[in-house]
Short mmCIF file of C-alpha atoms in Angstrom, two decimals:
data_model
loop_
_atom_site.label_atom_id
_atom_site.label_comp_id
_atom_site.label_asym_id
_atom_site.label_seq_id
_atom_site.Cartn_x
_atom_site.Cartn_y
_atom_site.Cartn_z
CA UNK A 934 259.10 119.46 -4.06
CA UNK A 935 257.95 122.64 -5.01
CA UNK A 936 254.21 124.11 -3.16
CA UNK A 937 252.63 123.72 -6.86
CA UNK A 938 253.14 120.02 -6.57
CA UNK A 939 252.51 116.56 -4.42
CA UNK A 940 253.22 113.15 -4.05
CA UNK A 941 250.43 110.74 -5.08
CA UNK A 942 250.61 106.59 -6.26
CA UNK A 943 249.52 106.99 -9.63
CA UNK A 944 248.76 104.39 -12.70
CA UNK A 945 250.88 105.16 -15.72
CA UNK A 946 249.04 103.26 -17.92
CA UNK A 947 245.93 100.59 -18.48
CA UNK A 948 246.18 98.23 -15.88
CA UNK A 949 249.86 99.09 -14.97
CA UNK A 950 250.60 98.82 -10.91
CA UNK A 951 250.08 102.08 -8.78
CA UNK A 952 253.44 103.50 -8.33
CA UNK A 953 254.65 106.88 -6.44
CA UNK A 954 254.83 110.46 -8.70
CA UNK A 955 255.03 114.11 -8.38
CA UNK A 956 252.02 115.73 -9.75
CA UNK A 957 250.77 119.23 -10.78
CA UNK A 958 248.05 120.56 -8.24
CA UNK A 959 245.03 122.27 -10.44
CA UNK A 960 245.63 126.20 -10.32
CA UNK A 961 244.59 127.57 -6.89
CA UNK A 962 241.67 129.88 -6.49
CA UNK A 963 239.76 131.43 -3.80
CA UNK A 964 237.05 128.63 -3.69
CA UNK A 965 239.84 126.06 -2.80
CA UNK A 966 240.31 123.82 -0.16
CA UNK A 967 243.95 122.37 0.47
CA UNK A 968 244.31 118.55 2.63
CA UNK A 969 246.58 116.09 3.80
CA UNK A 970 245.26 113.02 2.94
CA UNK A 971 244.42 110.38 5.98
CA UNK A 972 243.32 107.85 4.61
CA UNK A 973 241.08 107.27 0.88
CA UNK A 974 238.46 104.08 0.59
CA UNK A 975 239.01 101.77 -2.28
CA UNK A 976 235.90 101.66 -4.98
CA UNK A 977 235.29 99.22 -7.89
CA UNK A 978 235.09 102.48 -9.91
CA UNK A 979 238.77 102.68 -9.09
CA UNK A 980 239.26 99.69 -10.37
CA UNK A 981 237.64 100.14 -13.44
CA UNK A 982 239.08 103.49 -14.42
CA UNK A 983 242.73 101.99 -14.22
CA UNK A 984 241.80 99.08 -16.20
CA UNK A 985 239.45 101.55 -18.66
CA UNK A 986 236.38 99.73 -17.97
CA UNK A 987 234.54 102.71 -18.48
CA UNK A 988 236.26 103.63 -21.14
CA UNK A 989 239.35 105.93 -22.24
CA UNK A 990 241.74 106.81 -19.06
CA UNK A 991 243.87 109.63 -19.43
CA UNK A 992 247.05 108.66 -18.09
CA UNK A 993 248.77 109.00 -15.55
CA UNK A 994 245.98 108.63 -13.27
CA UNK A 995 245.48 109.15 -9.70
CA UNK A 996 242.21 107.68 -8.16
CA UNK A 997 240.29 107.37 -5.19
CA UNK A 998 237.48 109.41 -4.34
CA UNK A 999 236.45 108.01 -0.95
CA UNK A 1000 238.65 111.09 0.40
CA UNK A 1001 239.26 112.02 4.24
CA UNK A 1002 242.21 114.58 5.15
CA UNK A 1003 242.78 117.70 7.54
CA UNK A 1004 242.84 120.99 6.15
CA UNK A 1005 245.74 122.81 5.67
CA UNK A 1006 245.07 125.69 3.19
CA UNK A 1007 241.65 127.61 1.72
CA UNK A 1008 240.68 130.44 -0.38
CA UNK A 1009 240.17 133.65 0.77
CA UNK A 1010 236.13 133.02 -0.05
CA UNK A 1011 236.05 129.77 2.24
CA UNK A 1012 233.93 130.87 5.08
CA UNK A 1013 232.72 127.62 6.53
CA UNK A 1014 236.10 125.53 6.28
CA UNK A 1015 238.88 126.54 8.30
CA UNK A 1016 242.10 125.55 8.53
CA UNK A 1017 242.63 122.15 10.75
CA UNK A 1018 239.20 121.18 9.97
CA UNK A 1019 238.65 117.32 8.70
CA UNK A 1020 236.66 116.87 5.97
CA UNK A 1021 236.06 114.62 3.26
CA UNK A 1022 235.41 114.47 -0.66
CA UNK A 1023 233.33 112.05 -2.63
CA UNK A 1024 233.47 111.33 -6.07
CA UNK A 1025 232.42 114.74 -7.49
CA UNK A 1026 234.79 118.16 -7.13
CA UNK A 1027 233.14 120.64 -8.95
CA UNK A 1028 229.92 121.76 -11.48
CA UNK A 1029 228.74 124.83 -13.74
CA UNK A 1030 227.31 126.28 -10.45
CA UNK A 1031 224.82 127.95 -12.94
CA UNK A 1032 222.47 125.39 -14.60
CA UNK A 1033 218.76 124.74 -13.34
CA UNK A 1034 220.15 121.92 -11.36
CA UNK A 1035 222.97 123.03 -9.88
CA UNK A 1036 220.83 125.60 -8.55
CA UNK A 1037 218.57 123.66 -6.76
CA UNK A 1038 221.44 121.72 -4.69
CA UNK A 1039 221.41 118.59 -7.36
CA UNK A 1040 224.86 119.53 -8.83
CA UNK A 1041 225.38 115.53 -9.32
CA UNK A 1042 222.89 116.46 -12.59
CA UNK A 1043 224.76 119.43 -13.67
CA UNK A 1044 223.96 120.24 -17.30
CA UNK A 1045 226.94 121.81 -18.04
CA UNK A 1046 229.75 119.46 -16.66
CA UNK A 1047 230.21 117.54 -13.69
CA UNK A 1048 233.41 117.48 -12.71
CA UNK A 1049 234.70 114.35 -11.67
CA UNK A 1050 237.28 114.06 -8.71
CA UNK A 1051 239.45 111.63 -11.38
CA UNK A 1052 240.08 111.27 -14.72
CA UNK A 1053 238.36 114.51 -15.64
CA UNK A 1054 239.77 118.08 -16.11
CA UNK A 1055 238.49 121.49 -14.59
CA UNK A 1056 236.36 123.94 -16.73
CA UNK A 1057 238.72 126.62 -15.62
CA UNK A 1058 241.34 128.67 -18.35
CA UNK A 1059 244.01 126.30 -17.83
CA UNK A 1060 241.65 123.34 -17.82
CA UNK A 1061 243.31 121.13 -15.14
CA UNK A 1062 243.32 117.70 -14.41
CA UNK A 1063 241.49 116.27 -11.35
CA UNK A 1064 243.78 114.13 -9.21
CA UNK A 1065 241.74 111.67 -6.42
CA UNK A 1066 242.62 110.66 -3.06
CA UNK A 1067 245.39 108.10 -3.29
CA UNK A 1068 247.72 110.73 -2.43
CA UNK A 1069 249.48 112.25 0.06
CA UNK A 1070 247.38 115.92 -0.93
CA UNK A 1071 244.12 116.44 -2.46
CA UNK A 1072 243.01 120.10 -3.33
CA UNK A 1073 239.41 121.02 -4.62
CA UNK A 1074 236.35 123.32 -4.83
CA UNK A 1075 235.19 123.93 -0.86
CA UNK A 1076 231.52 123.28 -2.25
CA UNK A 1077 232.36 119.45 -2.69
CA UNK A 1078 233.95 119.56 0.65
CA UNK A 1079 232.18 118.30 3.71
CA UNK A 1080 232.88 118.65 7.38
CA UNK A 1081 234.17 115.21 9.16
CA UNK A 1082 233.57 115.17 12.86
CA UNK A 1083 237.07 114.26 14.47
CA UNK A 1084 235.92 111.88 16.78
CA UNK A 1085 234.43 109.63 13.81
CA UNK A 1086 237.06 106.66 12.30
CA UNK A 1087 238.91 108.15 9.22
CA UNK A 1088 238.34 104.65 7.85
CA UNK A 1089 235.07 104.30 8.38
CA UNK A 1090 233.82 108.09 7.34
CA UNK A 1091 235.45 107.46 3.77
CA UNK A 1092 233.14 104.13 2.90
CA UNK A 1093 230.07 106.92 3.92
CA UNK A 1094 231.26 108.96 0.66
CA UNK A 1095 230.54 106.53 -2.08
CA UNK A 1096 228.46 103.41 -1.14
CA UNK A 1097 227.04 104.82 1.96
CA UNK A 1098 225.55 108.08 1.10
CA UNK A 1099 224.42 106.58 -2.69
CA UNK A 1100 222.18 104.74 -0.35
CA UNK A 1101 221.64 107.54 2.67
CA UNK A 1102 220.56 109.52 -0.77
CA UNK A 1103 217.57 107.92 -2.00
CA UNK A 1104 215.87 107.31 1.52
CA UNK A 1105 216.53 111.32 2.54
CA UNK A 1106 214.81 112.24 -0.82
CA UNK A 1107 211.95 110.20 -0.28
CA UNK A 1108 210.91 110.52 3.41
CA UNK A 1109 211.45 107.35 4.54
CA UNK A 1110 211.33 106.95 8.39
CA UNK A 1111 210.26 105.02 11.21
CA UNK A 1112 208.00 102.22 10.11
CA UNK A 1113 208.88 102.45 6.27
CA UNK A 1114 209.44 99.37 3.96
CA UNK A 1115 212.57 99.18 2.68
CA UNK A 1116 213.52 96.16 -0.34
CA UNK A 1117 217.57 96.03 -0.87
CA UNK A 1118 219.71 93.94 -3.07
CA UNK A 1119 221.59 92.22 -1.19
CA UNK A 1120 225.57 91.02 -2.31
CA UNK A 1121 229.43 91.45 -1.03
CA UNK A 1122 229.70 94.79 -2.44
CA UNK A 1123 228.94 98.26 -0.27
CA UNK A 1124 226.54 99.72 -2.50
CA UNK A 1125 223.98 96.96 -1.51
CA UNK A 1126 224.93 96.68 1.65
CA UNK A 1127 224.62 100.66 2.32
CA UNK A 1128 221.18 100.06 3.21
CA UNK A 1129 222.74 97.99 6.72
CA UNK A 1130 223.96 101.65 7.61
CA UNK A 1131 220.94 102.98 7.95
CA UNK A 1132 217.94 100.28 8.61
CA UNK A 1133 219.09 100.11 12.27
CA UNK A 1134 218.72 103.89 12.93
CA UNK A 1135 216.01 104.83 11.11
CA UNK A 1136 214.22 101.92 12.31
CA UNK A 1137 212.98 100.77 8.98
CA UNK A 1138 211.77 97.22 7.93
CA UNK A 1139 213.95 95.87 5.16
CA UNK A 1140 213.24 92.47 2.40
CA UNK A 1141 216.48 91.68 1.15
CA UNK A 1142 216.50 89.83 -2.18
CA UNK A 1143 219.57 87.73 -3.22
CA UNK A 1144 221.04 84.97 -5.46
CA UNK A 1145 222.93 83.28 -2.62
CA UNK A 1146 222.45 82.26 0.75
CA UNK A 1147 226.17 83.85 1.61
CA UNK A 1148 225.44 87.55 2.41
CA UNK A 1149 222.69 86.31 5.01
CA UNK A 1150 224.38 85.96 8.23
CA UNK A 1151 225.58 89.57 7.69
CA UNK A 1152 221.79 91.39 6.24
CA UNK A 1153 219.48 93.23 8.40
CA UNK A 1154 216.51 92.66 7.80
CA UNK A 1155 212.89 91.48 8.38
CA UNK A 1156 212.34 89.34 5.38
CA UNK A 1157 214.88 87.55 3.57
CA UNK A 1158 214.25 85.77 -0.11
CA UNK A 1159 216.84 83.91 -1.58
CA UNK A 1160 216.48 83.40 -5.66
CA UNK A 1161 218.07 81.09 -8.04
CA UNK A 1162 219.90 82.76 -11.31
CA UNK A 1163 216.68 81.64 -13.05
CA UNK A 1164 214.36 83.48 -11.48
CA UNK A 1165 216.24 86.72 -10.06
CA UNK A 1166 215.50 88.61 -13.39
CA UNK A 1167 211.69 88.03 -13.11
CA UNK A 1168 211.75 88.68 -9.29
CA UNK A 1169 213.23 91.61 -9.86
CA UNK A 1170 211.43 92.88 -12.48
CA UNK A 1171 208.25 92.20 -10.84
CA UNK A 1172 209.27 94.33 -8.13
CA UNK A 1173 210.40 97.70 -9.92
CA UNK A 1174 207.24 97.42 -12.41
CA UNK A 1175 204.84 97.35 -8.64
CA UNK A 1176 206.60 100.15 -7.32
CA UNK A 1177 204.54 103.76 -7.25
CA UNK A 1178 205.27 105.69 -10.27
CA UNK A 1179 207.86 108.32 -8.84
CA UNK A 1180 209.78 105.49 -7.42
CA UNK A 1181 209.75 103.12 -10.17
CA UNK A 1182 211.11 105.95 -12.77
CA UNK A 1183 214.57 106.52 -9.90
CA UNK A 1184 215.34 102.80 -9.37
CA UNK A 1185 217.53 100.50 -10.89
CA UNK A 1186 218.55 97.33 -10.68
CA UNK A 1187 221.89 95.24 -11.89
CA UNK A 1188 221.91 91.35 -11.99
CA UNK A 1189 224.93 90.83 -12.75
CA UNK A 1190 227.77 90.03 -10.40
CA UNK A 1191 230.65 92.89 -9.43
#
């Protein structure tokens, strides 16, 4: 295997079973970052990229983008990664870098392109392909890159890079601390359980709204309301239309079941 290439379990087609192949790193620059995988979570979004639930897959296709790995390699204009380092990607490995948002830290909003860690391809000359974590190497732009501290689980850092900081996200932007109200969805799937990350340390007070009794035993919270199919949609709607303005416009909700 030549330095140019790595080993990752990649779908071949829609729905096909993960199986092992060589694949083409992107073209190395000196904004890369170079890791051995340890370990890479397991998202729905995986799921429904192989199956092209979201539409066309370009295949092969390597997901996973709940990334943790050591460092082995970076560019000569990596100043804050180094070598043997631990860090972790999420599901977004580069942007313009140049657009309104990008320069205000929300790159997630880029105008231009953002570059998905899958299933998308670089906006460099050569226009590479992004390969995700279910492989043995990942390689990517350092600015997507974020430190791990070793003495934190592998396993449980990764779940923080999807699920856990699309929930981390929304109470850092909007102040919420000690005392604040917090309402979650509650289900089986990370996403609304992300909010059971947090409540506990930031000593919030949470109402957790749900369609069955089942997720209960395993919710923090303060107030619990279970709903019936029937009446989710209007319980639900009632809350986001009472929420303050510049909440109301950055919340959404999804009835269905994942």
């Amino acid at each position: 295997m030549s330095e140019e290439t790595f080993t990752a379990w990649a779908c071949k087609s829609k729905s096909a079973p993960l199986e092992p192949m060589e694949m083409t790193f992107c073209h190395w620059d000196d904004d890369m970052v170079q890791m051995d995988v340890i370990c890479c979570g397991v998202c729905g979004t995986d799921l429904h990229t192989v199956d092209e639930g979201w539409g066309p897959t370009e295949f092969p296709c390597v997901v996973g983008h709940e990334i943790i790995g050591n460092v082995t390699k970076v560019g000569k204009n990596v100043t804050r990664i180094k070598v043997g380092d631990r860090c972790g990607v999420g599901c977004q490995s580069a942007s313009c870098g140049k657009c309104d948002f990008c320069k205000k830290g929300m790159e997630n909003l880029c105008s231009t392109h953002a570059v998905w860690t899958f299933n998308d391809r670089y906006d460099n000359a050569t226009k590479d392909k992004t390969y995700g974590g279910f492989a043995k190497k990942w390689r990517g732009n350092q600015d997507f890159v974020v430190h791990v501290p070793m003495d934190f689980s592998p396993e449980v850092a990764a779940s923080f890079l999807c699920g856990g900081v699309t929930t981390y996200a929304p109470l850092k932007r909007y102040g919420v601390g000690k005392g604040s109200k917090v309402v979650s969805g509650v289900s089986v799937t990370l996403v609304s359980n992300g909010p059971r990350l947090w409540v506990p340390k930031l000593l919030l007070s949470m109402l957790s709204l749900t369609r069955s009794m089942m997720p209960r035993s395993s919710a923090v919270m303060t107030t619990f309301s279970c709903k019936r199919k029937s009446r989710w949609n209007h319980t639900t709607t009632h809350l986001l239309t009472s929420l303050p303005p510049r909440l109301s416009t950055s919340v959404g909700t999804n009835t269905s079941r994942c």
